[in-house]
XYZ file of C-alpha atoms in Angstrom:
650
model
C 4.177 -17.804 6.428
C 7.807 -18.851 6.131
C 9.234 -19.557 9.586
C 12.611 -21.108 8.787
C 14.496 -20.888 5.472
C 17.270 -23.091 4.133
C 19.544 -21.469 1.549
C 20.712 -24.141 -0.876
C 23.882 -22.227 -1.682
C 27.075 -20.836 -0.248
C 29.226 -17.742 0.120
C 28.069 -14.243 -0.632
C 24.525 -15.013 -1.779
C 23.795 -17.199 1.260
C 24.938 -14.373 3.551
C 22.843 -11.908 1.563
C 19.662 -13.967 1.985
C 20.376 -14.542 5.671
C 20.636 -10.779 6.217
C 17.088 -10.232 4.945
C 15.845 -13.201 6.976
C 17.280 -11.695 10.157
C 15.425 -8.443 9.453
C 12.184 -10.365 8.805
C 12.493 -12.601 11.852
C 12.847 -15.767 9.758
C 15.050 -18.584 11.053
C 17.978 -19.648 8.864
C 19.636 -22.902 7.864
C 22.970 -23.102 6.035
C 24.514 -26.017 4.200
C 28.255 -26.348 3.752
C 30.749 -28.612 2.030
C 33.930 -29.746 3.743
C 35.806 -26.971 1.933
C 33.336 -24.464 3.395
C 33.383 -25.771 6.961
C 34.876 -22.493 8.225
C 33.047 -20.253 5.750
C 31.174 -17.208 7.109
C 27.836 -18.288 5.678
C 27.948 -21.485 7.736
C 28.692 -19.551 10.914
C 26.057 -16.860 10.399
C 23.030 -19.137 10.051
C 21.048 -20.291 13.072
C 21.974 -23.888 12.244
C 24.216 -25.430 9.593
C 24.263 -28.862 7.960
C 27.377 -30.538 6.546
C 27.322 -31.866 2.990
C 30.204 -34.393 2.905
C 32.728 -33.742 0.144
C 34.094 -30.772 -1.757
C 33.073 -30.958 -5.413
C 29.721 -29.341 -6.285
C 28.518 -32.661 -7.690
C 28.952 -34.210 -4.232
C 27.532 -31.317 -2.231
C 25.596 -28.287 -3.462
C 24.256 -30.134 -6.508
C 22.802 -33.011 -4.440
C 19.090 -32.185 -4.340
C 18.222 -35.072 -2.027
C 20.803 -33.954 0.560
C 19.517 -30.375 0.504
C 15.900 -31.417 0.990
C 16.891 -33.852 3.737
C 18.755 -31.028 5.504
C 15.654 -28.836 5.316
C 13.367 -31.513 6.690
C 15.713 -32.537 9.509
C 16.243 -28.940 10.674
C 12.568 -28.016 10.528
C 12.931 -25.582 7.628
C 9.698 -24.960 5.768
C 11.167 -23.196 2.720
C 14.217 -23.306 0.438
C 15.871 -20.378 -1.338
C 18.228 -21.532 -4.127
C 20.373 -18.386 -4.458
C 22.035 -18.349 -7.867
C 24.144 -20.945 -9.633
C 24.131 -24.611 -8.592
C 20.492 -25.851 -8.590
C 18.824 -22.434 -8.780
C 17.601 -23.041 -12.342
C 16.988 -26.765 -12.029
C 13.307 -27.551 -12.578
C 13.728 -31.017 -11.080
C 15.026 -29.554 -7.839
C 12.168 -27.045 -7.674
C 9.654 -29.862 -8.155
C 11.331 -32.006 -5.510
C 11.187 -29.141 -2.998
C 7.477 -28.638 -3.660
C 6.789 -32.396 -3.535
C 8.467 -32.506 -0.117
C 5.866 -30.051 1.165
C 8.305 -27.148 1.339
C 7.891 -23.612 -0.014
C 10.042 -22.994 -3.093
C 11.319 -19.408 -3.204
C 11.443 -19.216 -6.957
C 9.392 -19.529 -10.118
C 7.237 -22.550 -11.000
C 9.208 -25.578 -12.217
C 7.447 -25.293 -15.584
C 8.793 -21.748 -16.057
C 12.307 -22.858 -15.155
C 12.109 -25.774 -17.562
C 10.832 -23.636 -20.425
C 13.789 -21.260 -20.052
C 16.340 -23.987 -19.265
C 17.186 -24.620 -22.892
C 18.456 -21.552 -24.706
C 17.422 -23.140 -27.982
C 13.815 -23.773 -26.949
C 13.485 -20.532 -24.996
C 14.410 -18.479 -28.052
C 11.722 -20.166 -30.088
C 9.175 -19.504 -27.352
C 10.175 -15.842 -27.082
C 9.920 -15.374 -30.825
C 6.368 -16.694 -30.668
C 5.620 -14.186 -27.882
C 6.772 -11.262 -30.021
C 10.152 -10.771 -28.335
C 12.988 -10.045 -30.841
C 15.613 -12.830 -31.012
C 18.869 -13.652 -32.821
C 18.437 -16.626 -35.116
C 19.941 -19.950 -34.056
C 22.665 -21.469 -36.250
C 23.448 -25.175 -36.604
C 27.234 -25.701 -36.129
C 27.172 -28.223 -39.005
C 25.762 -25.641 -41.412
C 27.826 -22.552 -40.546
C 29.481 -20.702 -43.464
C 31.964 -17.816 -43.738
C 29.018 -15.449 -44.152
C 27.855 -16.309 -40.611
C 31.132 -15.222 -38.968
C 31.894 -14.094 -36.354
C 29.672 -16.327 -34.253
C 29.294 -17.459 -30.694
C 29.189 -21.109 -29.637
C 26.994 -21.377 -26.528
C 25.910 -24.069 -24.120
C 22.173 -24.657 -24.289
C 21.996 -25.165 -20.515
C 23.524 -23.027 -17.770
C 25.226 -19.667 -17.965
C 27.931 -17.632 -16.250
C 30.121 -17.602 -19.363
C 30.849 -21.322 -19.183
C 30.503 -23.329 -22.368
C 30.958 -20.275 -24.606
C 33.487 -19.634 -27.393
C 33.848 -16.865 -29.990
C 34.670 -18.168 -33.480
C 36.117 -15.840 -36.142
C 37.267 -18.438 -38.705
C 35.807 -21.778 -39.787
C 39.080 -23.462 -38.845
C 38.415 -22.619 -35.179
C 34.873 -23.979 -35.169
C 35.519 -27.682 -34.473
C 37.789 -27.012 -31.485
C 35.382 -24.359 -30.151
C 32.410 -26.715 -30.343
C 34.370 -29.530 -28.689
C 35.671 -27.289 -25.901
C 32.330 -25.606 -25.247
C 30.540 -28.957 -25.224
C 33.022 -30.504 -22.774
C 32.853 -27.484 -20.469
C 29.048 -27.442 -20.606
C 28.858 -31.146 -19.783
C 31.139 -30.645 -16.779
C 29.396 -27.521 -15.469
C 25.749 -28.307 -16.249
C 25.550 -32.007 -17.095
C 24.360 -31.182 -20.641
C 26.836 -31.051 -23.570
C 24.351 -29.495 -26.022
C 25.677 -26.371 -27.764
C 24.391 -24.109 -30.517
C 25.624 -21.097 -32.482
C 24.343 -17.584 -33.025
C 25.637 -14.423 -34.689
C 28.175 -12.603 -32.533
C 27.856 -8.831 -32.184
C 31.412 -7.564 -31.683
C 30.293 -4.281 -30.138
C 27.011 -5.230 -28.519
C 25.620 -3.864 -25.287
C 24.453 -6.379 -22.702
C 21.221 -4.943 -21.304
C 18.957 -6.796 -18.889
C 15.645 -6.047 -17.214
C 14.779 -7.076 -13.679
C 11.254 -8.498 -13.463
C 9.100 -9.369 -10.473
C 5.816 -11.254 -10.780
C 3.358 -12.372 -8.131
C 0.883 -15.237 -8.153
C -1.996 -12.840 -8.878
C -0.977 -11.758 -12.364
C 0.994 -8.568 -11.588
C 4.312 -8.284 -13.487
C 6.825 -5.542 -12.756
C 9.719 -4.430 -14.925
C 11.983 -2.957 -12.241
C 14.595 -0.999 -14.151
C 17.301 -2.095 -16.547
C 20.953 -2.882 -15.906
C 23.914 -2.783 -18.259
C 26.511 -5.541 -17.914
C 28.547 -5.068 -21.094
C 32.059 -5.083 -19.615
C 32.821 -8.786 -19.466
C 35.701 -11.212 -19.479
C 35.258 -14.708 -20.856
C 31.585 -13.778 -21.332
C 31.248 -13.288 -17.585
C 30.166 -9.914 -16.241
C 32.743 -7.785 -14.434
C 31.092 -4.355 -14.161
C 27.322 -3.846 -13.866
C 25.303 -0.676 -13.480
C 21.801 0.735 -13.302
C 20.476 2.475 -15.244
C 22.266 1.863 -18.558
C 23.996 4.956 -20.002
C 23.028 3.670 -23.464
C 19.263 3.405 -22.964
C 16.956 6.356 -23.636
C 13.315 6.572 -22.601
C 11.943 5.135 -25.850
C 14.325 2.161 -25.765
C 13.603 1.648 -22.057
C 9.862 1.423 -22.732
C 10.472 -1.135 -25.496
C 12.808 -3.191 -23.270
C 10.309 -3.207 -20.405
C 7.510 -4.244 -22.745
C 9.595 -7.136 -24.139
C 10.585 -8.237 -20.619
C 6.968 -8.280 -19.448
C 5.939 -10.282 -22.505
C 8.704 -12.793 -21.782
C 7.572 -13.237 -18.167
C 3.890 -13.469 -19.090
C 4.581 -16.015 -21.842
C 5.756 -18.556 -19.272
C 3.463 -17.563 -16.364
C 6.474 -16.414 -14.397
C 6.405 -15.924 -10.610
C 9.115 -14.371 -8.429
C 12.286 -12.474 -9.305
C 13.885 -13.037 -12.685
C 15.966 -11.294 -15.306
C 15.384 -11.038 -19.031
C 18.686 -10.490 -20.850
C 19.066 -8.731 -24.189
C 21.929 -7.903 -26.547
C 21.643 -4.470 -28.152
C 23.457 -3.313 -31.271
C 24.908 0.185 -31.841
C 21.665 1.125 -33.636
C 19.615 0.498 -30.497
C 17.930 -2.660 -31.782
C 17.956 -5.394 -29.169
C 17.576 -9.179 -29.157
C 16.589 -11.695 -26.483
C 19.511 -13.695 -25.114
C 18.047 -15.668 -22.229
C 15.939 -15.442 -19.119
C 17.580 -16.143 -15.789
C 14.889 -17.690 -13.615
C 16.522 -16.653 -10.356
C 18.079 -13.725 -8.537
C 21.071 -12.233 -10.379
C 24.532 -11.586 -8.979
C 24.096 -7.925 -9.914
C 20.743 -7.426 -8.168
C 22.209 -4.865 -5.676
C 22.396 -2.089 -8.293
C 18.646 -2.415 -8.811
C 18.102 -2.400 -5.048
C 20.183 0.753 -4.720
C 18.332 2.648 -7.450
C 14.823 1.566 -6.393
C 15.128 1.219 -2.623
C 13.716 -2.305 -2.864
C 14.939 -5.386 -1.026
C 14.586 -7.948 -3.798
C 15.163 -10.908 -1.483
C 12.397 -9.680 0.829
C 10.080 -9.399 -2.181
C 10.988 -12.937 -3.242
C 9.969 -14.203 0.184
C 6.703 -12.252 0.217
C 5.765 -13.466 -3.259
C 6.520 -17.051 -2.169
C 4.130 -16.489 0.743
C 1.402 -15.453 -1.710
C 1.402 -11.697 -1.155
C 0.354 -9.187 -3.821
C 2.829 -6.817 -5.424
C 1.637 -3.230 -5.006
C -0.019 -1.644 -8.022
C 2.413 0.545 -9.942
C 6.071 -0.143 -10.581
C 8.634 1.632 -8.360
C 10.517 4.628 -9.712
C 14.287 4.661 -10.024
C 16.647 7.402 -8.949
C 20.357 8.037 -8.929
C 22.977 5.665 -10.293
C 24.588 2.487 -8.977
C 27.656 0.585 -10.190
C 28.780 -2.868 -9.074
C 32.086 -4.607 -9.721
C 32.957 -8.226 -9.142
C 36.195 -8.593 -7.243
C 37.773 -11.858 -8.387
C 40.771 -13.839 -7.173
C 42.330 -13.908 -10.616
C 45.229 -12.454 -12.594
C 43.936 -10.510 -15.637
C 47.451 -10.086 -17.044
C 47.934 -13.876 -17.107
C 44.866 -14.773 -19.122
C 42.482 -14.276 -16.188
C 43.962 -17.254 -14.354
C 42.032 -17.980 -11.123
C 44.078 -17.717 -7.944
C 43.857 -19.685 -4.733
C 45.450 -19.535 -1.324
C 44.990 -17.945 2.096
C 43.296 -14.555 2.075
C 45.348 -13.201 4.972
C 43.597 -9.844 5.087
C 40.489 -8.608 3.319
C 39.132 -5.219 4.303
C 37.393 -2.475 2.323
C 37.440 0.369 4.873
C 35.210 2.664 2.802
C 32.416 0.079 2.474
C 29.631 -1.026 4.767
C 28.767 -4.697 4.844
C 25.013 -4.513 5.345
C 22.223 -3.711 2.923
C 21.387 -0.041 3.268
C 19.532 2.518 1.165
C 21.270 5.803 0.370
C 24.539 7.136 -1.080
C 27.635 5.157 -0.215
C 29.547 1.949 -0.893
C 28.244 -1.520 -0.047
C 30.225 -4.753 0.223
C 28.580 -8.147 -0.375
C 31.205 -10.807 0.261
C 31.492 -14.494 0.973
C 35.012 -14.140 2.379
C 36.647 -12.691 5.478
C 40.265 -12.265 6.545
C 42.056 -15.541 7.220
C 39.851 -17.640 4.960
C 41.230 -19.895 2.197
C 40.232 -19.269 -1.402
C 39.889 -22.804 -2.746
C 39.692 -24.340 -6.204
C 36.260 -25.958 -6.024
C 34.087 -22.899 -6.639
C 33.897 -19.617 -8.510
C 36.818 -17.266 -7.627
C 34.621 -14.223 -6.867
C 35.650 -12.743 -3.522
C 33.033 -10.024 -3.313
C 30.752 -7.560 -5.018
C 31.451 -3.912 -4.278
C 28.604 -1.517 -5.069
C 28.486 2.281 -5.070
C 25.330 4.377 -5.196
C 25.322 8.134 -5.842
C 23.058 10.794 -7.351
C 24.864 10.564 -10.701
C 27.038 8.129 -12.648
C 30.405 9.918 -12.351
C 30.022 10.289 -8.592
C 29.229 6.589 -8.247
C 32.264 5.637 -10.367
C 34.564 7.908 -8.349
C 33.339 6.582 -4.999
C 33.664 2.965 -6.121
C 37.160 3.437 -7.579
C 38.325 5.118 -4.376
C 36.892 2.357 -2.178
C 38.597 -0.349 -4.246
C 41.935 1.478 -4.359
C 41.860 1.715 -0.566
C 41.026 -1.951 -0.033
C 43.516 -4.112 1.844
C 43.764 -7.457 0.049
C 46.629 -9.682 1.155
C 47.224 -13.263 0.069
C 45.874 -13.702 -3.457
C 46.202 -11.800 -6.703
C 42.959 -10.046 -7.669
C 41.505 -7.950 -10.485
C 41.261 -4.907 -8.178
C 43.660 -2.657 -10.132
C 41.896 -3.527 -13.395
C 38.540 -2.537 -11.913
C 39.894 0.801 -10.671
C 41.442 1.548 -14.061
C 38.150 0.756 -15.807
C 36.141 2.976 -13.454
C 38.543 5.882 -14.003
C 38.819 5.422 -17.777
C 37.417 8.289 -19.828
C 35.629 5.888 -22.185
C 33.836 4.291 -19.251
C 32.937 7.667 -17.781
C 31.576 8.673 -21.196
C 29.281 5.618 -21.181
C 31.130 3.785 -23.981
C 30.756 0.361 -22.385
C 30.103 -2.286 -25.023
C 31.268 -5.915 -24.925
C 34.476 -5.035 -26.827
C 35.697 -2.710 -24.054
C 38.742 -4.790 -23.067
C 39.734 -5.455 -26.679
C 39.328 -1.827 -27.701
C 41.270 -0.263 -24.851
C 43.824 -3.016 -24.349
C 43.891 -5.426 -21.454
C 47.589 -4.690 -20.917
C 46.755 -1.029 -20.324
C 43.652 -1.629 -18.230
C 45.334 -4.262 -16.053
C 48.399 -2.151 -15.292
C 49.193 -1.820 -11.574
C 48.035 1.309 -9.796
C 51.452 1.554 -8.164
C 54.056 3.266 -10.362
C 57.718 2.268 -10.524
C 58.558 5.010 -7.998
C 55.811 3.809 -5.665
C 57.149 0.247 -5.849
C 60.664 1.441 -4.935
C 59.393 3.528 -2.025
C 57.255 0.593 -0.889
C 60.340 -1.647 -0.938
C 62.183 0.905 1.195
C 59.233 1.021 3.596
C 59.175 -2.788 3.734
C 62.886 -2.884 4.588
C 62.518 -0.245 7.297
C 59.440 -1.943 8.779
C 61.340 -5.236 8.837
C 64.229 -3.589 10.638
C 61.800 -2.039 13.146
C 60.245 -5.452 13.755
C 63.714 -6.886 14.446
C 64.456 -4.138 16.970
C 61.053 -4.555 18.652
C 61.837 -8.237 19.123
C 65.422 -7.740 20.283
C 66.271 -9.105 23.739
C 69.068 -6.589 24.483
C 69.866 -2.997 23.462
C 66.473 -2.620 21.807
C 66.850 1.186 21.600
C 69.894 1.028 19.311
C 69.267 1.921 15.632
C 68.911 -1.023 13.294
C 72.241 -2.293 12.003
C 74.256 -0.148 14.407
C 78.075 -0.531 14.295
C 80.899 1.357 16.035
C 82.741 1.488 12.715
C 80.425 1.192 9.715
C 81.831 -0.222 6.470
C 78.620 -0.461 4.415
C 74.857 -0.027 4.604
C 72.256 -2.637 5.330
C 70.928 -4.520 2.325
C 67.538 -6.035 1.680
C 66.461 -7.607 -1.599
C 62.901 -8.051 -2.802
C 61.338 -9.448 -5.956
C 58.251 -8.159 -7.719
C 57.388 -10.325 -10.686
C 60.594 -10.712 -12.704
C 62.224 -7.614 -11.185
C 64.570 -7.546 -8.225
C 64.717 -4.459 -6.036
C 67.722 -4.016 -3.742
C 67.432 -1.545 -0.896
C 70.692 -0.289 0.645
C 70.279 2.046 3.602
C 71.866 3.314 6.811
C 70.109 4.465 9.955
C 72.270 6.741 12.082
C 72.174 9.764 14.331
C 71.642 11.953 11.286
C 68.638 9.909 10.160
C 68.055 7.778 7.071
C 70.462 7.559 4.165
C 69.281 5.273 1.366
C 71.053 4.775 -1.941
C 68.983 6.078 -4.844
C 66.443 7.769 -2.552
C 67.654 11.348 -2.500
C 65.245 13.720 -0.779
C 63.651 10.917 1.262
C 63.556 11.326 5.047
C 62.316 8.852 7.630
C 59.630 10.282 9.924
C 58.705 7.078 11.744
C 59.072 3.322 11.360
C 57.073 0.630 13.128
C 56.758 -3.058 12.304
C 53.408 -2.411 10.589
C 53.814 1.069 9.175
C 56.330 3.589 7.891
C 56.036 7.336 7.261
C 58.453 8.832 4.746
C 58.849 12.437 3.699
C 59.520 12.558 -0.032
C 60.634 15.963 -1.322
C 58.723 17.631 1.473
C 55.568 15.490 1.144
C 54.747 12.966 3.877
C 53.574 9.579 2.648
C 52.210 6.726 4.762
C 52.861 3.039 4.054
C 51.066 0.208 5.881
C 53.229 -2.918 5.953
C 52.215 -6.531 6.624
C 54.363 -9.630 6.294
C 53.271 -13.254 5.923
C 56.210 -15.624 5.695
C 58.348 -14.507 2.773
C 55.765 -12.132 1.293
C 55.344 -8.477 2.210
C 52.282 -6.352 1.380
C 52.631 -2.580 1.363
C 49.466 -0.472 1.087
C 49.529 3.257 0.392
C 47.276 5.811 -1.317
C 49.498 5.443 -4.395
C 48.749 1.744 -4.837
C 49.175 -1.655 -3.228
C 52.482 -3.476 -3.708
C 53.263 -7.158 -3.128
C 56.927 -8.049 -2.626
C 58.691 -11.378 -2.156
C 61.688 -11.423 0.147
C 64.675 -12.795 -1.764
C 66.520 -15.294 0.458
C 70.248 -14.815 0.846
C 70.928 -18.382 -0.239
C 69.039 -20.375 -2.886
C 68.836 -24.117 -3.522
C 70.225 -24.891 -7.008
C 68.200 -28.120 -7.105
C 64.981 -26.068 -7.039
C 65.535 -24.751 -10.584
C 63.223 -26.131 -13.286
C 64.466 -27.636 -16.511
C 64.195 -25.370 -19.568
C 60.854 -25.698 -21.342
C 58.971 -26.895 -18.251
C 55.307 -25.967 -18.032
C 53.945 -25.937 -14.493
C 50.395 -25.784 -13.198
C 49.471 -22.121 -12.609
C 46.767 -23.210 -10.148
C 45.456 -26.366 -8.489
C 43.135 -28.252 -10.814
C 42.262 -31.417 -12.697
C 43.727 -32.507 -16.026
C 40.661 -32.975 -18.226
C 42.136 -33.423 -21.723
C 45.488 -34.098 -23.385
C 46.243 -32.905 -26.909
C 49.746 -34.396 -27.339
C 51.934 -37.376 -26.555
C 55.633 -37.650 -25.768
C 57.619 -37.142 -28.964
C 55.017 -34.983 -30.719
C 56.334 -31.855 -32.452
C 54.558 -28.635 -31.425
C 54.471 -25.010 -32.515
C 54.324 -21.972 -30.264
C 50.798 -21.639 -28.894
C 49.693 -25.193 -29.732
C 47.462 -26.666 -27.000
C 49.164 -29.363 -24.911
C 46.440 -30.041 -22.352
C 43.538 -28.482 -20.482
C 43.146 -27.961 -16.732
C 39.788 -27.514 -15.055
C 39.778 -25.252 -12.011
C 37.184 -22.963 -10.453
C 34.506 -24.117 -12.913
C 36.515 -23.102 -16.001
C 38.795 -24.889 -18.456
C 42.306 -23.453 -18.845
C 44.387 -24.141 -21.943
C 48.069 -24.959 -21.405
C 49.977 -24.123 -24.589
C 53.477 -24.718 -25.930
C 55.799 -21.792 -25.043
C 57.972 -22.311 -28.144
C 58.490 -24.529 -31.171
C 59.897 -27.894 -30.187
C 59.032 -31.441 -29.222
C 57.221 -32.826 -26.159
C 59.941 -34.550 -24.145
C 57.989 -35.150 -20.920
C 54.275 -35.509 -20.148
C 54.055 -36.688 -16.535
C 50.288 -36.206 -16.087
C 47.197 -38.174 -17.131
C 43.556 -37.299 -17.646
C 41.721 -37.084 -14.336
C 44.853 -36.341 -12.316
C 44.627 -33.678 -9.605
C 47.595 -31.309 -9.630
C 48.806 -28.611 -7.271
C 50.317 -25.226 -8.104
C 53.815 -25.692 -9.528
C 53.328 -29.303 -10.643
C 55.217 -29.994 -13.883
C 52.624 -30.705 -16.563
C 54.844 -31.042 -19.618
C 58.302 -30.241 -20.925
C 58.891 -28.918 -24.447
C 62.452 -29.402 -25.646
C 64.268 -28.247 -28.746
C 63.934 -30.142 -32.007
C 67.046 -32.206 -32.625
């Protein structure tokens, strides 16, 4: 029996495992890096152990520190979560050698699936359909398009799509460097790339007594940078015949390696319904909640019972209803999916419950709470939001509504993109292949929920809330209207910026109410420092307003709006020189492609930044010559640091 469990992970998955442990009466141990010292997962465990440092290589990837923490706290088992060391056979062996219970598959099974090259060969021998491996040195035009993939690891890192032979060398180099950084193994290979494939995966569970379950399939086709964004169960693409074939292939894959525990067999399916083995994830998946919702199972609880030697019941569980999960990331889709960092001032999803629960509704699995800092050391996923309903359209509607009503202040997220996807007719029709973003246009899908009119009304609400806050804090004559004068010459003015646009609000508050330039038909019902009610052409609309320094967040049913207060006076010395390229996020310079004096063309790579486990290409904004390059490889940079300057050719 497991009495005390250490979770060798962080954030959302650590909290998820702890929740099941609390229900089962199992003691919990957390580990945390210095960056995670105030993280919720560290606070929620019975005891927590510090791992000195911030980088994964110094903390969550240090097997000896994790095992030491387990031994010193009296833990008798370790759950690896996902990511980090969850698919590291050496770590699994070390846990077992230390006399601890490993909540995962045998090290031999992990090792056999650890190399995508070797695992494909093994699956082919077991009768599982596979895509043939291609040697990068032998690729021809006939093989295009193809995908360069890291042999170790996953999560979209170390992957590049190649559509011309001229791109191949750079793709191999970039994928290899990223794979070495993320997984410690630079090995890459190539395979045929299906432009319109469907990413279908099967959840498997296997006990130590020979029982193997195939517990429903999931579709995870909507991806960015080969990382999943939207996941659902069951797949709208899979019929009963295909489902039976998928389940059979998944069981064969698990049996071929004597698998034990929870795992996922991933396939890529073409438009004709034929599918091919991609990889087997020898761990719990990020998207496991959609399977839990449609089966009523607690997959973490089953992992623990299997680790304790229990039998799985005879007969696989039935599925019912439909579940959809989205990954809420701190990133800007309209800026090339750039990760974002900073203080998450407020993070609430009022429509969602935070605990695992069976039945219709919306569930939130998150590693973050209000007031926490989103750092640069780890993946930028803030939360998973999951909706379960009797049918697919109902689940999509509930999830879109919950996301639209979320209050997220402090970092840019992909929330509006997710809502647009969930409400898109192609999504609702089940047309969800891996080309979804390309087909429907990222610019369209990433558009803000708030319209131009909503932004203007939100700016007016922000100005009125600010005025109310000033009056609430006034020391004398607090009951006078904001901006009151015996003889008025002009209205009050407030200027905001949203992106590249400036919005000026000119208004007067008098005995006859609100008069605002350009807002005909708008009446003020009430104004408080944190909320404003406006009547617009006879319709009352509520705006919640929050201010943090020079940034104002306005939430309304019509969409969330972030506004920057434009100061009355600006410092001319703060302006950047023309052609300056600044760091869009904190990170590390990992490669330079140019030197001072080099001529460059628009779009040419200048350097690469590594942040949040991904490499980010910094490209020339125009034709010219590199006049400044004030950074070096290995240098840590903050947001706004000048990386390079491209001047005009003389």
